[in-house]
Amino acid sequence: MNRSVLLLLLPLAAAVAADPASQHAGMRDAATHDQLSRALRMAQQNDPIRALGKPAGKSDEDPAKRDTGRDLIKESTILCYKGSLTLLPKQAVLHLPDSLKGRLEVQPNAKVLTWADFHRANRGWIRTVEVSREQAMGQAEMPEEVVKTFQGSSSVVVATFKGGPISVLPYTAPEEASATPADPASTTNPAQP
Amino acid sequence: MKSVLRAFSLLTLALALTVPADLAANNYTFFVRQVQMPLGTQWDVSVDQEGSRQSPLAINPHGARFELWAVKSAPLTSYLVDTTYVNSYVPVATVNITSEDPYAVIPRTRADRPFTVTISVAGMSSDPAAPEAARTVKLLRHVQDYPNNGDGSNINRNQATLYSQGSLNNNGTHTLSYTVTSIPGGDRSKVRGEERFSVYSLQDYQAPESQLNSKFIQIWPVADCSVAGISSSTVVKGIAPDVSITLQDLYPESVTYAQVYQGSQSLGTQGALVPGASIVVNGSAPRNEAIHLRNWDSVIEADGTWTMEILTVTPFGIDRLAHTTFTVARSIKLNGAVTSVD
């Protein structure tokens, strides 16, 4: 056997090289459709999951289908500038000055960046405001002085939690919260992007 | 409101929410979103492409869903790669799939080979008074073929077929063994696609049925080949004929070669490698190849009956794809007489 060819075969066929006689002894013809059809019929009669018995809960619905059609792009606010874009959770933008509304429009073929990379490159016009978990959940109000500082800002103001953008639900007083949970689809934040 | 903080390893998340190799290799940007139930507050969990961190955002009593998304630029498209739901009382589950192929990137095997699914469940309550969602999890098996001889890239995994489902109601490790795949397909040796095994929580007043963990295994077809230029009627009297070998669906990790030996075909015989007749495949999807043999006389020296075999070596052993027997008759017989004038 040609030496160079042997070297070529070595990576996968090391076991063959180690004991070629025994490996060849286990050689078989490639499986055929007929053989595999018979094997499938046997397998269908012995499906281990069906053997577990009737499933609990809803058996007429496939929960995996629930995510069909979901699209992170539609579920996000997009910030785009100079050929790059990033995706933020809806309601994460607390303030959007009129002069920067164009930064929400997607430029063709813009490169998708993570929030960290996009923010690093665009600190000049993006300002972040750290919020608490309770404020994000709409369970605590943002201090009035904090709101005042960004309401007149010339930058886009993004709510962050530990540095990551987070959606901020409108504050709901405890009495109202206990009566009816807020519908996330109908809630809005100050900027509503 | 009682706050429940559960440590959550994003490394575990990234591994559990398997990123298909095609996504990882095609310049996708990944986003992890933590969605607080039931109000839907979303937090972008900034993560590096690799690594781990714990989520500092305390999870509500209603739980949280972690989503792994892949987004590409042109055209701007997003794919929900995987999700995991965590809650204070909902059990924790992990799914692991193994086959004879040790490939580490993604579980994979061949249409004729077995695989094993191991499901580990912890945190399930044995208290009969506990909510059913705390006492039981649901197990789903989905199958999906890759159309048009595809490699699994850009398929819509939400269109997978729910093949079977069952329930688990005790903690521990559960092992499910499958002898062959059930992915739909007319020619069972040419099936290609994936099987997904998922563990879901049950619906209760806090959340709908939600995925706790999920893994899939890719199934690739059995290779086949055709040989042209030599057959049982071939008699090699001089130079060996040119031979063309067309190979289809070579397994992503395989060595395929032609060998010859003297005598009639006998499965398991070790012969001589035909010069220039080997193909090495090392990738993430099957490949079609062709081998053209010329000047291979050196391995058929003696007259008589010979056999050529096409073999493929994979993690599953050696399979013979084709064989043909031919005759070598190079000796020249002279019929003559010697006479004398005496």
Coordinates of C-alpha atoms in Angstrom, one line a residue, chain A residues 61-66 68, chain B residues 140-147 155-164 183-184 193-198 200 214-216:
Chain A
E61 CA -51.5 20.8 20.9
D62 CA -47.9 21.0 20.0
P63 CA -46.4 23.6 22.4
A64 CA -43.4 23.9 20.0
K65 CA -45.7 25.5 17.5
R66 CA -46.4 28.4 19.8
T68 CA -44.0 29.8 15.0
Chain B
L140 CA -41.9 15.4 23.1
R141 CA -40.2 13.8 20.1
H142 CA -40.2 15.8 16.9
V143 CA -38.9 14.7 13.5
Q144 CA -38.1 16.8 10.5
D145 CA -36.4 16.0 7.2
Y146 CA -34.0 18.2 5.3
P147 CA -35.6 18.8 1.9
I155 CA -34.9 25.1 8.0
N156 CA -37.8 26.3 10.0
R157 CA -37.7 24.1 13.1
N158 CA -41.2 25.1 14.1
Q159 CA -42.4 23.0 11.2
A160 CA -41.1 19.8 12.6
T161 CA -43.7 17.0 13.1
L162 CA -44.6 16.0 16.6
Y163 CA -44.0 12.2 16.4
S164 CA -44.7 11.1 19.9
I183 CA -37.6 10.8 10.1
P184 CA -40.1 10.6 7.2
G193 CA -32.9 15.3 8.8
E194 CA -33.1 15.7 12.5
E195 CA -34.9 14.3 15.6
R196 CA -35.5 16.6 18.5
F197 CA -36.3 15.6 22.0
S198 CA -37.7 18.2 24.3
Y200 CA -41.7 20.8 28.6
S214 CA -34.2 20.4 24.2
K215 CA -31.6 18.7 22.0
F216 CA -31.5 17.4 18.5

